[in-house]
Coordinates of C-alpha atoms in Angstrom, one line a residue:
Chain A
X1 CA 17.2 -27.2 30.0
X2 CA 17.8 -29.5 27.2
X3 CA 14.1 -30.8 25.7
X4 CA 13.7 -32.8 22.6
X5 CA 9.8 -32.3 21.3
X6 CA 8.7 -34.4 18.5
X7 CA 5.5 -34.4 16.9
X8 CA 5.3 -37.9 16.5
X9 CA 7.2 -41.0 16.5
X10 CA 6.3 -42.5 13.8
X11 CA 5.8 -41.7 9.7
X12 CA 2.7 -43.6 8.3
X13 CA 5.0 -46.6 6.3
X14 CA 8.2 -45.5 8.1
X15 CA 9.9 -47.9 11.1
X16 CA 10.0 -46.9 14.4
X17 CA 11.0 -43.8 15.2
X18 CA 12.8 -43.6 12.1
X19 CA 12.1 -39.9 11.0
X20 CA 13.5 -38.4 14.0
X21 CA 16.8 -41.0 14.1
X22 CA 19.2 -38.2 13.7
X23 CA 18.3 -36.0 15.7
X24 CA 18.0 -38.1 18.5
X25 CA 21.2 -39.5 17.7
X26 CA 22.9 -35.6 17.6
X27 CA 21.3 -34.9 20.7
X28 CA 22.5 -38.2 23.0
X29 CA 26.2 -37.7 21.5
X30 CA 28.6 -40.5 21.3
X31 CA 28.8 -41.0 25.7
X32 CA 26.4 -44.0 26.5
X33 CA 24.1 -43.5 28.6
X34 CA 20.6 -44.9 30.8
X35 CA 17.4 -43.4 30.3
X36 CA 14.0 -44.2 32.6
X37 CA 11.1 -44.5 29.8
X38 CA 7.9 -43.9 30.9
X39 CA 5.3 -45.6 29.2
X40 CA 1.7 -44.6 31.0
X41 CA 0.3 -43.3 27.5
X42 CA 0.4 -46.8 26.5
X43 CA -3.4 -47.8 26.6
X44 CA -4.2 -50.6 24.0
X45 CA -0.6 -52.5 24.5
X46 CA 1.4 -53.3 27.4
X47 CA 4.6 -51.5 28.8
X48 CA 6.3 -54.5 28.2
X49 CA 5.7 -54.3 24.5
X50 CA 6.3 -50.7 24.4
X51 CA 9.5 -50.6 26.3
X52 CA 11.3 -53.3 24.2
X53 CA 9.8 -51.4 20.9
X54 CA 11.4 -47.7 21.6
X55 CA 14.9 -49.6 23.7
X56 CA 15.2 -51.7 20.3
X57 CA 15.8 -48.1 18.7
X58 CA 17.6 -45.9 21.7
X59 CA 20.2 -49.4 21.7
X60 CA 21.6 -47.5 18.7
X61 CA 22.4 -44.4 20.1
X62 CA 23.8 -46.6 22.7
X63 CA 21.5 -45.6 25.2
X64 CA 20.2 -48.3 27.5
X65 CA 15.7 -47.8 28.2
X66 CA 14.7 -49.0 31.3
X67 CA 11.4 -48.3 31.8
X68 CA 9.9 -47.4 34.7
X69 CA 6.8 -49.7 35.1
X70 CA 9.2 -52.7 36.4
X71 CA 10.3 -50.3 39.3
X72 CA 8.7 -50.2 42.9
X73 CA 10.1 -47.0 43.4
X74 CA 9.6 -44.6 39.5
X75 CA 10.6 -41.3 41.0
X76 CA 13.6 -43.2 42.1
X77 CA 14.8 -44.5 39.0
X78 CA 14.0 -40.9 37.2
X79 CA 16.3 -39.3 39.8
X80 CA 18.9 -41.6 38.9
X81 CA 18.7 -41.7 35.3
X82 CA 21.2 -39.6 32.5
X83 CA 18.1 -39.2 29.9
X84 CA 14.3 -38.7 30.9
X85 CA 12.1 -40.6 28.3
X86 CA 8.1 -40.2 27.7
X87 CA 6.5 -42.0 25.0
X88 CA 3.3 -41.1 23.2
X89 CA -0.3 -42.8 23.4
X90 CA -2.9 -40.8 25.6
X91 CA -1.9 -37.9 26.9
X92 CA -5.0 -37.9 29.5
X93 CA -4.0 -41.2 30.1
X94 CA 0.0 -40.2 30.7
X95 CA -1.1 -37.0 33.3
X96 CA -3.3 -39.0 34.9
X97 CA -0.5 -41.6 35.8
X98 CA 2.4 -39.9 36.2
X99 CA 0.4 -37.7 39.0
X100 CA -0.3 -40.9 41.0
X101 CA 3.2 -42.0 41.1
X102 CA 4.1 -38.6 42.0
X103 CA 6.6 -38.4 39.0
X104 CA 5.3 -34.6 37.8
X105 CA 7.8 -33.2 40.4
X106 CA 10.7 -35.2 40.6
X107 CA 10.5 -34.8 36.3
X108 CA 10.3 -31.4 36.3
X109 CA 13.7 -30.8 39.1
X110 CA 16.0 -33.0 36.8
X111 CA 14.9 -31.5 33.8
X112 CA 15.5 -28.1 34.5
X113 CA 18.8 -29.2 36.7
X114 CA 20.3 -30.2 32.9
X115 CA 18.9 -33.7 32.1
X116 CA 18.0 -34.3 28.8
X117 CA 14.8 -35.1 28.2
X118 CA 13.3 -36.7 25.2
X119 CA 9.3 -36.7 24.9
X120 CA 7.0 -37.6 21.7
X121 CA 3.2 -36.8 20.7
X122 CA 1.9 -36.5 24.5
X123 CA 5.4 -36.6 25.6
X124 CA 6.1 -33.3 24.2
X125 CA 2.1 -32.3 25.4
X126 CA 3.2 -32.7 28.8
X127 CA 6.2 -30.4 28.4
X128 CA 4.2 -27.6 28.1
X129 CA 2.0 -26.1 31.2
X130 CA -0.8 -27.4 30.7
X131 CA -1.9 -30.3 28.6
X132 CA -5.0 -28.2 27.4
X133 CA -3.7 -28.5 23.9
X134 CA -3.9 -32.3 23.4
X135 CA -5.9 -33.7 20.8
X136 CA -6.4 -36.9 22.6
X137 CA -10.2 -38.5 24.1
X138 CA -10.3 -37.7 27.9
X139 CA -10.7 -41.5 28.5
X140 CA -9.5 -40.9 32.1
X141 CA -10.0 -38.0 34.5
X142 CA -6.2 -37.0 35.4
X143 CA -7.3 -34.6 38.4
X144 CA -5.9 -31.9 37.2
X145 CA -4.7 -30.5 34.1
X146 CA -1.1 -28.6 34.7
X147 CA 1.8 -30.5 33.4
X148 CA 5.6 -29.6 33.5
X149 CA 6.1 -26.3 32.0
X150 CA 9.4 -26.8 31.0
X151 CA 8.6 -24.4 28.1
X152 CA 6.3 -21.3 28.6
X153 CA 4.9 -22.3 25.3
X154 CA 1.9 -24.8 24.1
X155 CA 2.7 -27.5 21.3
X156 CA -0.2 -29.3 19.5
X157 CA 1.4 -32.5 18.4
X158 CA 0.3 -33.8 15.1
X159 CA -0.7 -30.1 13.8
X160 CA -2.3 -31.3 10.8
X161 CA -3.9 -29.0 7.8
X162 CA -6.3 -32.2 6.5
X163 CA -9.9 -31.8 7.1
X164 CA -12.1 -35.2 5.9
X165 CA -14.6 -34.4 3.5
X166 CA -18.6 -34.7 5.0
X167 CA -17.4 -33.4 8.2
X168 CA -18.8 -31.4 10.0
X169 CA -16.9 -30.5 13.1
X170 CA -14.4 -28.5 13.9
X171 CA -10.9 -28.2 11.9
X172 CA -7.7 -28.7 14.2
X173 CA -7.3 -25.1 13.5
X174 CA -10.9 -24.1 15.0
X175 CA -9.9 -26.0 18.4
X176 CA -6.6 -23.5 18.7
X177 CA -8.5 -20.4 18.1
X178 CA -10.9 -21.9 20.4
X179 CA -7.9 -22.5 23.2
X180 CA -6.7 -18.8 22.1
X181 CA -9.9 -17.2 22.7
X182 CA -9.9 -18.4 26.4
X183 CA -6.1 -18.6 27.2
X184 CA -5.1 -14.9 25.6
X185 CA -1.7 -14.9 26.7
X186 CA -0.7 -18.2 25.6
X187 CA 1.5 -19.3 22.4
X188 CA 0.3 -22.5 20.7
X189 CA 3.0 -23.9 18.4
X190 CA 1.2 -26.4 15.8
X191 CA 3.9 -29.4 15.3
X192 CA 3.0 -30.6 12.0
X193 CA 4.3 -34.6 11.2
X194 CA 7.8 -34.8 11.2
X195 CA 8.8 -31.9 13.5
X196 CA 10.5 -31.1 16.4
X197 CA 11.5 -28.7 18.6
X198 CA 14.9 -28.4 20.2
X199 CA 15.9 -26.4 23.4
X200 CA 19.4 -26.0 23.9
X201 CA 19.0 -23.8 27.6
X202 CA 17.6 -20.5 26.1
X203 CA 18.0 -21.5 22.3
X204 CA 14.7 -22.8 20.6
X205 CA 14.6 -23.8 17.0
X206 CA 12.3 -26.0 15.2
X207 CA 13.4 -29.1 13.2
X208 CA 12.2 -30.9 10.8
X209 CA 10.8 -31.4 7.1
X210 CA 7.6 -29.2 7.4
X211 CA 7.0 -25.6 8.8
X212 CA 5.1 -25.3 11.7
X213 CA 2.2 -23.0 12.5
X214 CA 2.7 -20.5 15.7
X215 CA -0.9 -18.9 17.2
X216 CA -1.5 -16.4 19.9
X217 CA -4.6 -14.1 20.5
X218 CA -5.1 -11.5 18.1
X219 CA -2.1 -12.1 16.5
X220 CA -1.6 -12.8 13.3
X221 CA -0.9 -16.7 12.1
X222 CA 2.4 -17.2 11.7
X223 CA 4.2 -20.2 9.6
X224 CA 8.1 -20.9 11.0
X225 CA 9.6 -22.3 9.0
X226 CA 12.6 -25.6 9.8
X227 CA 15.5 -24.6 11.2
X228 CA 14.1 -20.7 12.5
X229 CA 15.0 -19.5 16.1
X230 CA 12.8 -19.7 18.3
X231 CA 14.0 -18.8 21.1
X232 CA 11.4 -15.6 21.6
X233 CA 8.9 -18.3 22.8
X234 CA 10.9 -18.5 25.8
X235 CA 11.0 -15.5 27.3
X236 CA 8.0 -15.2 29.8
X237 CA 6.8 -11.8 28.6
X238 CA 4.9 -10.5 25.4
X239 CA 7.9 -10.6 23.2
X240 CA 8.7 -8.0 20.5
X241 CA 8.9 -9.9 17.1
X242 CA 10.2 -7.7 14.1
X243 CA 7.6 -10.0 12.0
X244 CA 4.5 -9.4 13.5
Chain B
X1 CA -38.0 -39.1 29.2
X2 CA -37.9 -37.6 25.0
X3 CA -34.3 -37.2 24.1
X4 CA -33.4 -35.9 20.8
X5 CA -29.6 -36.4 20.3
X6 CA -27.7 -34.5 16.8
X7 CA -24.3 -35.9 15.8
X8 CA -23.7 -32.3 14.1
X9 CA -26.2 -29.5 13.4
X10 CA -25.2 -29.1 9.6
X11 CA -23.5 -31.0 6.9
X12 CA -21.5 -29.3 5.0
X13 CA -22.7 -27.2 1.8
X14 CA -26.4 -27.0 4.1
X15 CA -28.3 -24.5 5.7
X16 CA -27.9 -24.6 9.1
X17 CA -30.2 -27.1 11.5
X18 CA -30.9 -28.3 7.6
X19 CA -30.3 -32.1 7.7
X20 CA -32.6 -32.3 11.2
X21 CA -35.3 -30.0 10.3
X22 CA -38.3 -33.4 9.8
X23 CA -37.3 -34.8 12.7
X24 CA -36.7 -32.0 15.1
X25 CA -40.7 -31.2 13.4
X26 CA -41.8 -34.5 14.2
X27 CA -40.6 -34.5 18.1
X28 CA -41.9 -31.1 19.1
X29 CA -44.7 -31.6 16.9
X30 CA -47.6 -28.9 16.5
X31 CA -48.3 -26.7 19.7
X32 CA -46.4 -24.0 20.0
X33 CA -43.0 -24.7 22.8
X34 CA -40.8 -22.1 24.5
X35 CA -37.5 -23.6 24.9
X36 CA -34.5 -22.8 27.0
X37 CA -31.2 -22.3 24.8
X38 CA -27.9 -23.2 26.7
X39 CA -25.3 -21.4 24.4
X40 CA -22.6 -22.0 26.7
X41 CA -20.5 -24.5 23.9
X42 CA -19.6 -21.3 22.0
X43 CA -16.4 -20.3 22.0
X44 CA -15.4 -18.0 18.9
X45 CA -18.5 -16.7 18.1
X46 CA -21.1 -14.6 20.5
X47 CA -24.1 -15.6 22.8
X48 CA -26.6 -13.5 20.9
X49 CA -25.3 -14.5 17.4
X50 CA -26.0 -18.4 18.4
X51 CA -29.1 -17.6 19.8
X52 CA -30.1 -15.5 16.7
X53 CA -29.2 -18.8 14.6
X54 CA -31.4 -21.2 16.2
X55 CA -33.8 -19.1 16.9
X56 CA -34.5 -18.5 13.0
X57 CA -34.9 -22.6 12.6
X58 CA -36.8 -23.0 15.5
X59 CA -39.6 -20.3 14.5
X60 CA -40.3 -22.7 12.3
X61 CA -41.0 -25.3 14.2
X62 CA -43.6 -22.9 16.1
X63 CA -40.4 -23.2 19.1
X64 CA -39.6 -19.6 20.7
X65 CA -35.6 -20.4 21.7
X66 CA -35.2 -18.1 24.8
X67 CA -31.1 -18.2 25.3
X68 CA -30.3 -18.6 28.9
X69 CA -27.0 -16.5 28.4
X70 CA -29.9 -13.6 28.4
X71 CA -31.3 -14.4 31.6
X72 CA -29.8 -13.6 35.5
X73 CA -31.2 -16.8 36.9
X74 CA -30.6 -19.3 34.0
X75 CA -31.4 -22.3 36.3
X76 CA -35.3 -20.7 36.8
X77 CA -35.3 -20.4 33.3
X78 CA -34.8 -23.9 32.5
X79 CA -37.2 -24.8 35.2
X80 CA -40.0 -23.0 33.4
X81 CA -38.7 -23.9 29.2
X82 CA -41.2 -26.8 27.9
X83 CA -38.4 -27.7 25.9
X84 CA -33.9 -27.7 26.6
X85 CA -32.3 -27.4 23.6
X86 CA -28.5 -27.7 23.8
X87 CA -25.8 -26.4 21.1
X88 CA -22.4 -27.6 20.3
X89 CA -19.4 -25.9 20.3
X90 CA -17.0 -27.0 23.0
X91 CA -18.1 -29.6 25.0
X92 CA -15.3 -28.8 28.0
X93 CA -16.4 -24.9 27.9
X94 CA -20.1 -25.6 27.8
X95 CA -19.7 -28.3 31.0
X96 CA -17.9 -25.6 32.8
X97 CA -20.1 -23.2 32.4
X98 CA -23.0 -25.4 33.2
X99 CA -20.9 -26.4 36.4
X100 CA -21.0 -22.4 37.2
X101 CA -24.4 -21.8 36.3
X102 CA -25.5 -24.7 38.5
X103 CA -27.7 -26.1 35.6
X104 CA -26.8 -29.7 35.5
X105 CA -29.2 -30.6 38.3
X106 CA -31.8 -28.6 37.4
X107 CA -31.7 -29.7 33.5
X108 CA -31.3 -33.5 34.7
X109 CA -34.5 -33.2 37.0
X110 CA -36.7 -31.7 34.1
X111 CA -35.1 -33.9 31.4
X112 CA -36.2 -36.9 33.9
X113 CA -39.8 -35.7 34.4
X114 CA -40.3 -35.7 30.9
X115 CA -39.3 -31.5 29.3
X116 CA -37.8 -32.9 25.6
X117 CA -34.6 -32.6 25.2
X118 CA -32.4 -31.9 22.1
X119 CA -29.0 -31.1 21.6
X120 CA -26.6 -31.4 18.8
X121 CA -22.7 -32.1 19.1
X122 CA -21.8 -31.2 22.1
X123 CA -24.9 -31.0 23.9
X124 CA -26.0 -34.7 22.9
X125 CA -22.2 -35.4 24.4
X126 CA -23.1 -34.4 27.7
X127 CA -26.6 -36.1 28.2
X128 CA -23.8 -39.6 28.6
X129 CA -22.6 -40.1 32.2
X130 CA -19.3 -38.3 31.6
X131 CA -17.5 -36.2 28.5
X132 CA -15.4 -38.4 28.2
X133 CA -16.1 -39.5 24.9
X134 CA -15.6 -35.9 23.2
X135 CA -13.3 -35.4 20.4
X136 CA -12.8 -31.1 21.4
X137 CA -9.9 -30.0 22.5
X138 CA -9.6 -29.4 26.8
X139 CA -9.1 -25.5 26.3
X140 CA -10.6 -25.2 30.3
X141 CA -10.7 -27.5 33.2
X142 CA -14.0 -28.1 33.5
X143 CA -13.8 -29.3 37.2
X144 CA -15.3 -32.9 36.6
X145 CA -16.1 -34.8 33.5
X146 CA -19.3 -36.3 34.5
X147 CA -22.7 -35.0 33.0
X148 CA -26.2 -35.3 32.6
X149 CA -26.1 -39.4 32.5
X150 CA -29.7 -38.8 30.8
X151 CA -29.0 -42.6 28.6
X152 CA -26.2 -45.1 30.4
X153 CA -24.4 -45.4 27.2
X154 CA -21.7 -42.6 25.9
X155 CA -21.9 -40.9 22.2
X156 CA -19.0 -40.5 19.9
X157 CA -20.6 -37.4 18.1
X158 CA -19.1 -36.8 14.9
X159 CA -17.7 -40.5 14.1
X160 CA -15.8 -41.0 11.1
X161 CA -13.6 -43.3 9.8
X162 CA -11.7 -40.9 7.2
X163 CA -7.7 -40.9 8.1
X164 CA -6.1 -37.8 6.9
X165 CA -3.1 -38.9 4.6
X166 CA 0.1 -38.7 6.0
X167 CA -1.3 -38.4 9.7
X168 CA 0.8 -40.3 12.1
X169 CA -1.8 -39.8 15.1
X170 CA -4.6 -42.7 16.3
X171 CA -7.7 -42.7 14.7
X172 CA -11.2 -41.8 15.7
X173 CA -11.3 -46.3 16.3
X174 CA -8.0 -46.2 18.4
X175 CA -9.3 -43.4 20.3
X176 CA -12.1 -44.9 21.5
X177 CA -10.5 -48.6 22.4
X178 CA -8.9 -47.0 24.3
X179 CA -11.9 -45.6 26.1
X180 CA -13.1 -49.0 26.1
X181 CA -9.7 -50.5 27.3
X182 CA -10.5 -48.3 30.6
X183 CA -14.1 -47.9 30.7
X184 CA -14.3 -51.7 30.3
X185 CA -18.5 -51.7 30.8
X186 CA -19.7 -49.0 28.8
X187 CA -20.9 -48.8 25.7
X188 CA -19.7 -46.3 23.3
X189 CA -22.0 -44.9 20.1
X190 CA -20.0 -43.8 17.3
X191 CA -22.9 -41.1 15.7
X192 CA -21.9 -40.3 12.2
X193 CA -22.4 -36.9 10.5
X194 CA -26.2 -36.4 9.8
X195 CA -27.6 -39.0 12.2
X196 CA -29.2 -39.0 15.6
X197 CA -30.9 -41.1 18.9
X198 CA -34.3 -40.5 19.5
X199 CA -35.7 -41.5 22.8
X200 CA -39.0 -42.1 23.8
X201 CA -39.3 -43.7 27.3
X202 CA -37.7 -47.1 26.9
X203 CA -37.6 -46.7 23.4
X204 CA -34.3 -45.4 21.3
X205 CA -33.7 -45.6 18.0
X206 CA -31.2 -44.5 14.9
X207 CA -32.7 -41.9 12.8
X208 CA -30.8 -40.8 9.8
X209 CA -28.6 -41.6 6.6
X210 CA -25.6 -43.4 7.7
X211 CA -24.8 -46.0 9.7
X212 CA -24.0 -46.1 13.8
X213 CA -20.8 -47.7 15.2
X214 CA -21.0 -49.4 18.7
X215 CA -18.1 -50.3 20.6
X216 CA -17.9 -52.5 23.7
X217 CA -14.6 -53.9 25.4
X218 CA -14.3 -57.4 24.2
X219 CA -17.6 -57.1 21.9
X220 CA -17.5 -57.4 18.2
X221 CA -17.5 -54.0 16.9
X222 CA -21.5 -53.6 15.0
X223 CA -22.4 -51.2 12.6
X224 CA -26.3 -50.0 13.4
X225 CA -28.4 -49.5 10.8
X226 CA -30.6 -46.9 10.4
X227 CA -34.2 -46.9 12.1
X228 CA -32.8 -49.8 14.1
X229 CA -34.3 -50.6 17.6
X230 CA -31.4 -49.6 20.3
X231 CA -33.8 -49.8 23.4
X232 CA -30.8 -52.3 24.8
X233 CA -28.5 -49.6 25.3
X234 CA -30.9 -48.5 27.8
X235 CA -30.8 -51.1 30.2
X236 CA -28.8 -51.1 33.1
X237 CA -27.3 -54.8 32.9
X238 CA -25.0 -56.0 30.4
X239 CA -27.7 -56.5 27.3
X240 CA -28.1 -60.1 26.0
X241 CA -28.4 -59.3 22.1
X242 CA -28.9 -62.0 20.2
X243 CA -26.7 -60.6 17.2
X244 CA -23.4 -61.0 19.2

């Protein structure tokens, strides 16, 4: 399986999808490709706009973007694609519409058979077993929280340490601690901005400028260094990791 | 119906439930009362701890707190209570366990029949028609997002304006704009810290130090002043509000 799972599309003040360009290019290679793009996480802007914005960037990688919203049978478009690209926005809306269009089965099958998958934010979240570590507001009922399960752990995209002054609510770390309290056998990777996880078969690496934060119930929380080998997270049994 | 819906229990640096004490006292009156407390939003601390903490504060109002987790039939405890108190924490967990214990029907019936209801954070969220404006991480599947519907609009508790530097995710306002895009006939009140909504029959007022923010699709977003009369939000038809 080949996955590129980004925390975010864009760092503040930078051009759209600027920071991960070199990584996406390296991941896609030099051959011209055609990608099926899933835009359903967009809520306050149109799928056409979303497609145009993404297509402009991916053209630099000789990768043509075809958004599934323009196609009568979205599942067929995914079936025929060289690459699957899932954009960010609202994870709840994305999962709701992927379910309505029966896309979970075909995306999972294609990705497991080797079709490269690129996702950011909501698109990274749904590569996990469930969407239960999303930060998004549940604006719709997606009729179930299970997602693709292309990795056996959970990602929390846009992981952040800051806690606004005067705010009486929970921090992001508090939220993840609640998750692992109930879901005690699951790892959660808090993926900070400008970071991504790259999976190449049984190899998983953290790539980016920032460290990531790894949570599991009863385990000491660990900062993961850029380029760190995280392949143990792909094992289905509890890994015996020497640093714990 | 008599409701006291708080954004948060505690301001940073203050004692537990310090800021709303005068309002809770005025709401409860002088007569000694006995309240059923629903602690199910607690995830990373025990229901016993939660009950002790809340009981200590409510004792100052001559209000005895009995947490439903210590009772074999929680619905019966609610049936017999003078007051219903629902604490904050994780809204998903709260809704899951209230559903498992069949508490929605009895709480709704009692509140509609006049039993005073006090909630904060998650406890305010579930007084709305659904939990779809929560900020919390969906750590469990609550088997449906519909909640009490004691008011016809949505509350977003802990509403905040701050956006952490370097964060590439959505702001709270972005999230609410996504909600009203899909749920176009619903008002959302962004309730800032140290604010509450008090309902007395068909009268609704904002109380607290901060303004609140009112959202609805295609309406100009409005700052609501402390003590402002918000009774129009209780009407089920689209209100004709002069300031719009």
